[in-house]
């Protein structure tokens, strides 16, 4: 996100944006890709609430959170675009607070990848995860990405 120091992410976190809601999609490619028509939209604060549940030493992926919301709300899937955006909003909102910090660094992208859009980028997320005992590995030669090694062993299960 651009201009993070000029935005009030806690205000953004509190804005439900007419959510939660379920939308019936009709695009056949999307229906095939996501496995159904009922797309759930969770408000930003719901992502923050789930991210707060993940204890030290555990991690969760945005995909796991999406699956949890879909199952809990009788939907086929949760919108992937807003999911990524709202997890980033929760991270930046936590970063802007002096107390009551959401442990956003425990929420990973797909396949255990660290999120460069979180405060401090992958370097800060790496530092925080390593402090909790996780090993971070690099993949790639030119487009280097960082992952929690064997992240599946440390997944926090919501269901």
PDB file of C-alpha atoms in Angstrom:
ATOM      1  CA  UNK A   1       0.000   0.000   0.000  1.00  0.00           C
ATOM      2  CA  UNK A   2       1.221   3.457  -0.757  1.00  0.00           C
ATOM      3  CA  UNK A   3       1.331   6.311   1.728  1.00  0.00           C
ATOM      4  CA  UNK A   4       0.843   4.125   4.814  1.00  0.00           C
ATOM      5  CA  UNK A   5       2.031   6.895   7.139  1.00  0.00           C
ATOM      6  CA  UNK A   6      -0.780   9.165   5.910  1.00  0.00           C
ATOM      7  CA  UNK A   7      -3.663   6.713   6.339  1.00  0.00           C
ATOM      8  CA  UNK A   8      -5.712   5.902   9.425  1.00  0.00           C
ATOM      9  CA  UNK A   9      -5.831   2.129   9.189  1.00  0.00           C
ATOM     10  CA  UNK A  10      -7.779   1.740  12.428  1.00  0.00           C
ATOM     11  CA  UNK A  11     -10.543   3.838  10.905  1.00  0.00           C
ATOM     12  CA  UNK A  12     -10.406   1.644   7.781  1.00  0.00           C
ATOM     13  CA  UNK A  13     -10.533  -1.468   9.974  1.00  0.00           C
ATOM     14  CA  UNK A  14     -13.722  -0.231  11.645  1.00  0.00           C
ATOM     15  CA  UNK A  15     -15.497   0.478   8.332  1.00  0.00           C
ATOM     16  CA  UNK A  16     -17.638  -2.572   7.539  1.00  0.00           C
ATOM     17  CA  UNK A  17     -18.313  -1.376   3.974  1.00  0.00           C
ATOM     18  CA  UNK A  18     -21.812  -2.948   3.879  1.00  0.00           C
ATOM     19  CA  UNK A  19     -20.366  -6.307   4.896  1.00  0.00           C
ATOM     20  CA  UNK A  20     -20.792  -9.117   5.736  1.00  0.00           C
ATOM     21  CA  UNK A  21     -22.682 -10.179   2.665  1.00  0.00           C
ATOM     22  CA  UNK A  22     -23.001 -12.999   0.172  1.00  0.00           C
ATOM     23  CA  UNK A  23     -23.092 -12.291  -3.554  1.00  0.00           C
ATOM     24  CA  UNK A  24     -24.200 -14.775  -6.193  1.00  0.00           C
ATOM     25  CA  UNK A  25     -21.698 -14.660  -9.045  1.00  0.00           C
ATOM     26  CA  UNK A  26     -22.557 -15.598 -12.622  1.00  0.00           C
ATOM     27  CA  UNK A  27     -19.174 -15.572 -14.372  1.00  0.00           C
ATOM     28  CA  UNK A  28     -18.563 -19.187 -15.422  1.00  0.00           C
ATOM     29  CA  UNK A  29     -14.755 -18.912 -15.226  1.00  0.00           C
ATOM     30  CA  UNK A  30     -14.950 -17.644 -11.651  1.00  0.00           C
ATOM     31  CA  UNK A  31     -17.503 -20.282 -10.684  1.00  0.00           C
ATOM     32  CA  UNK A  32     -15.191 -22.976 -12.023  1.00  0.00           C
ATOM     33  CA  UNK A  33     -12.080 -21.437 -10.446  1.00  0.00           C
ATOM     34  CA  UNK A  34     -13.579 -21.008  -6.983  1.00  0.00           C
ATOM     35  CA  UNK A  35     -15.938 -23.967  -6.951  1.00  0.00           C
ATOM     36  CA  UNK A  36     -19.287 -22.289  -6.618  1.00  0.00           C
ATOM     37  CA  UNK A  37     -21.516 -19.252  -6.990  1.00  0.00           C
ATOM     38  CA  UNK A  38     -21.929 -18.031  -3.393  1.00  0.00           C
ATOM     39  CA  UNK A  39     -19.106 -15.577  -2.670  1.00  0.00           C
ATOM     40  CA  UNK A  40     -18.810 -14.297   0.893  1.00  0.00           C
ATOM     41  CA  UNK A  41     -17.455 -10.862   1.767  1.00  0.00           C
ATOM     42  CA  UNK A  42     -16.205 -10.460   5.342  1.00  0.00           C
ATOM     43  CA  UNK A  43     -15.600  -7.001   6.810  1.00  0.00           C
ATOM     44  CA  UNK A  44     -12.055  -5.950   7.715  1.00  0.00           C
ATOM     45  CA  UNK A  45     -12.605  -6.277  11.475  1.00  0.00           C
ATOM     46  CA  UNK A  46     -13.480  -9.978  11.038  1.00  0.00           C
ATOM     47  CA  UNK A  47     -10.044 -10.636   9.527  1.00  0.00           C
ATOM     48  CA  UNK A  48      -8.470  -8.792  12.434  1.00  0.00           C
ATOM     49  CA  UNK A  49     -10.484 -10.872  14.920  1.00  0.00           C
ATOM     50  CA  UNK A  50      -9.295 -14.155  13.401  1.00  0.00           C
ATOM     51  CA  UNK A  51      -5.690 -12.942  13.126  1.00  0.00           C
ATOM     52  CA  UNK A  52      -5.789 -12.207  16.872  1.00  0.00           C
ATOM     53  CA  UNK A  53      -6.620 -15.860  17.629  1.00  0.00           C
ATOM     54  CA  UNK A  54      -3.325 -17.232  16.314  1.00  0.00           C
ATOM     55  CA  UNK A  55      -1.066 -17.968  19.303  1.00  0.00           C
ATOM     56  CA  UNK A  56       2.688 -17.521  19.468  1.00  0.00           C
ATOM     57  CA  UNK A  57       4.522 -20.248  17.564  1.00  0.00           C
ATOM     58  CA  UNK A  58       1.578 -20.863  15.221  1.00  0.00           C
ATOM     59  CA  UNK A  59       0.740 -19.398  11.807  1.00  0.00           C
ATOM     60  CA  UNK A  60      -2.280 -19.178   9.553  1.00  0.00           C
ATOM     61  CA  UNK A  61      -2.681 -18.424   5.857  1.00  0.00           C
ATOM     62  CA  UNK A  62      -5.086 -15.977   4.280  1.00  0.00           C
ATOM     63  CA  UNK A  63      -6.528 -19.003   2.457  1.00  0.00           C
ATOM     64  CA  UNK A  64      -7.292 -20.750   5.751  1.00  0.00           C
ATOM     65  CA  UNK A  65      -9.096 -17.645   6.976  1.00  0.00           C
ATOM     66  CA  UNK A  66     -11.086 -17.480   3.730  1.00  0.00           C
ATOM     67  CA  UNK A  67     -12.090 -21.145   4.021  1.00  0.00           C
ATOM     68  CA  UNK A  68     -13.166 -20.576   7.619  1.00  0.00           C
ATOM     69  CA  UNK A  69     -15.389 -17.632   6.685  1.00  0.00           C
ATOM     70  CA  UNK A  70     -16.964 -19.499   3.760  1.00  0.00           C
ATOM     71  CA  UNK A  71     -17.770 -22.557   5.871  1.00  0.00           C
ATOM     72  CA  UNK A  72     -19.077 -20.477   8.774  1.00  0.00           C
ATOM     73  CA  UNK A  73     -21.369 -18.455   6.492  1.00  0.00           C
ATOM     74  CA  UNK A  74     -22.685 -21.191   4.190  1.00  0.00           C
ATOM     75  CA  UNK A  75     -20.861 -19.787   1.169  1.00  0.00           C
ATOM     76  CA  UNK A  76     -18.863 -21.555  -1.522  1.00  0.00           C
ATOM     77  CA  UNK A  77     -15.853 -19.280  -1.081  1.00  0.00           C
ATOM     78  CA  UNK A  78     -14.701 -15.962   0.334  1.00  0.00           C
ATOM     79  CA  UNK A  79     -13.601 -13.160  -1.965  1.00  0.00           C
ATOM     80  CA  UNK A  80      -9.812 -13.437  -2.367  1.00  0.00           C
ATOM     81  CA  UNK A  81      -9.203  -9.797  -3.329  1.00  0.00           C
ATOM     82  CA  UNK A  82     -10.753  -8.205  -0.264  1.00  0.00           C
ATOM     83  CA  UNK A  83      -9.193 -10.927   1.912  1.00  0.00           C
ATOM     84  CA  UNK A  84      -5.669  -9.846   1.028  1.00  0.00           C
ATOM     85  CA  UNK A  85      -6.489  -6.168   1.316  1.00  0.00           C
ATOM     86  CA  UNK A  86      -8.236  -6.550   4.666  1.00  0.00           C
ATOM     87  CA  UNK A  87      -5.404  -8.630   6.154  1.00  0.00           C
ATOM     88  CA  UNK A  88      -3.017  -5.828   5.168  1.00  0.00           C
ATOM     89  CA  UNK A  89      -5.340  -3.240   6.711  1.00  0.00           C
ATOM     90  CA  UNK A  90      -5.400  -5.263   9.950  1.00  0.00           C
ATOM     91  CA  UNK A  91      -1.588  -5.430   9.909  1.00  0.00           C
ATOM     92  CA  UNK A  92      -1.150  -1.702   9.393  1.00  0.00           C
ATOM     93  CA  UNK A  93      -3.845  -0.885  11.971  1.00  0.00           C
ATOM     94  CA  UNK A  94      -1.965  -2.996  14.522  1.00  0.00           C
ATOM     95  CA  UNK A  95       1.266  -1.254  13.597  1.00  0.00           C
ATOM     96  CA  UNK A  96      -0.344   2.146  14.225  1.00  0.00           C
ATOM     97  CA  UNK A  97      -1.496   1.187  17.735  1.00  0.00           C
ATOM     98  CA  UNK A  98       0.729   1.350  20.806  1.00  0.00           C
ATOM     99  CA  UNK A  99      -1.242  -1.335  22.658  1.00  0.00           C
ATOM    100  CA  UNK A 100      -3.627  -4.170  21.784  1.00  0.00           C
ATOM    101  CA  UNK A 101      -1.473  -5.326  18.874  1.00  0.00           C
ATOM    102  CA  UNK A 102      -2.851  -7.921  16.457  1.00  0.00           C
ATOM    103  CA  UNK A 103      -0.060 -10.454  15.742  1.00  0.00           C
ATOM    104  CA  UNK A 104      -0.373  -9.885  11.993  1.00  0.00           C
ATOM    105  CA  UNK A 105       3.064 -11.372  11.257  1.00  0.00           C
ATOM    106  CA  UNK A 106       1.591 -14.845  11.929  1.00  0.00           C
ATOM    107  CA  UNK A 107      -0.745 -14.512   8.924  1.00  0.00           C
ATOM    108  CA  UNK A 108       0.953 -15.766   5.773  1.00  0.00           C
ATOM    109  CA  UNK A 109       0.183 -15.789   2.100  1.00  0.00           C
ATOM    110  CA  UNK A 110      -0.362 -19.056   0.211  1.00  0.00           C
ATOM    111  CA  UNK A 111       2.213 -21.809   0.714  1.00  0.00           C
ATOM    112  CA  UNK A 112       3.593 -20.135   3.838  1.00  0.00           C
ATOM    113  CA  UNK A 113       4.938 -17.070   2.013  1.00  0.00           C
ATOM    114  CA  UNK A 114       5.745 -13.914   3.946  1.00  0.00           C
ATOM    115  CA  UNK A 115       3.834 -10.786   2.974  1.00  0.00           C
ATOM    116  CA  UNK A 116       5.930  -7.880   1.641  1.00  0.00           C
ATOM    117  CA  UNK A 117       2.942  -5.530   2.074  1.00  0.00           C
ATOM    118  CA  UNK A 118       2.960  -5.792   5.871  1.00  0.00           C
ATOM    119  CA  UNK A 119       4.658  -3.085   7.974  1.00  0.00           C
ATOM    120  CA  UNK A 120       8.421  -3.369   7.591  1.00  0.00           C
ATOM    121  CA  UNK A 121       8.025  -5.739   4.653  1.00  0.00           C
ATOM    122  CA  UNK A 122       9.333  -9.281   4.673  1.00  0.00           C
ATOM    123  CA  UNK A 123      12.384  -8.286   6.737  1.00  0.00           C
ATOM    124  CA  UNK A 124      10.247  -7.309   9.726  1.00  0.00           C
ATOM    125  CA  UNK A 125       7.872 -10.259   9.364  1.00  0.00           C
ATOM    126  CA  UNK A 126      10.912 -12.547   9.138  1.00  0.00           C
ATOM    127  CA  UNK A 127      12.391 -11.041  12.315  1.00  0.00           C
ATOM    128  CA  UNK A 128       9.150 -11.448  14.250  1.00  0.00           C
ATOM    129  CA  UNK A 129       8.551 -15.025  13.079  1.00  0.00           C
ATOM    130  CA  UNK A 130      12.131 -16.062  13.802  1.00  0.00           C
ATOM    131  CA  UNK A 131      11.764 -14.612  17.303  1.00  0.00           C
ATOM    132  CA  UNK A 132       8.896 -17.087  17.774  1.00  0.00           C
ATOM    133  CA  UNK A 133      11.052 -20.020  16.638  1.00  0.00           C
ATOM    134  CA  UNK A 134      10.184 -20.298  12.949  1.00  0.00           C
ATOM    135  CA  UNK A 135      12.818 -20.906  10.295  1.00  0.00           C
ATOM    136  CA  UNK A 136      12.497 -18.680   7.229  1.00  0.00           C
ATOM    137  CA  UNK A 137      13.781 -19.877   3.865  1.00  0.00           C
ATOM    138  CA  UNK A 138      14.402 -18.054   0.579  1.00  0.00           C
ATOM    139  CA  UNK A 139      13.203 -19.221  -2.807  1.00  0.00           C
ATOM    140  CA  UNK A 140      14.047 -17.819  -6.226  1.00  0.00           C
ATOM    141  CA  UNK A 141      17.090 -16.309  -7.882  1.00  0.00           C
ATOM    142  CA  UNK A 142      15.980 -12.914  -9.117  1.00  0.00           C
ATOM    143  CA  UNK A 143      12.517 -12.608  -7.581  1.00  0.00           C
ATOM    144  CA  UNK A 144      13.421 -13.788  -4.076  1.00  0.00           C
ATOM    145  CA  UNK A 145      10.529 -14.720  -1.839  1.00  0.00           C
ATOM    146  CA  UNK A 146      10.524 -15.806   1.784  1.00  0.00           C
ATOM    147  CA  UNK A 147       8.603 -18.680   3.353  1.00  0.00           C
ATOM    148  CA  UNK A 148       8.121 -20.268   6.751  1.00  0.00           C
ATOM    149  CA  UNK A 149       9.789 -23.654   6.454  1.00  0.00           C
ATOM    150  CA  UNK A 150       7.326 -26.514   7.010  1.00  0.00           C
ATOM    151  CA  UNK A 151       4.599 -23.968   7.802  1.00  0.00           C
ATOM    152  CA  UNK A 152       1.976 -26.742   7.630  1.00  0.00           C
ATOM    153  CA  UNK A 153       3.335 -28.148  10.910  1.00  0.00           C
ATOM    154  CA  UNK A 154       2.582 -24.865  12.628  1.00  0.00           C
ATOM    155  CA  UNK A 155      -0.845 -24.093  11.162  1.00  0.00           C
ATOM    156  CA  UNK A 156      -3.431 -22.845  13.597  1.00  0.00           C
ATOM    157  CA  UNK A 157      -6.663 -24.646  12.831  1.00  0.00           C
ATOM    158  CA  UNK A 158      -9.871 -22.635  13.131  1.00  0.00           C
ATOM    159  CA  UNK A 159     -12.232 -25.561  12.681  1.00  0.00           C
TER     160      UNK A 159
END
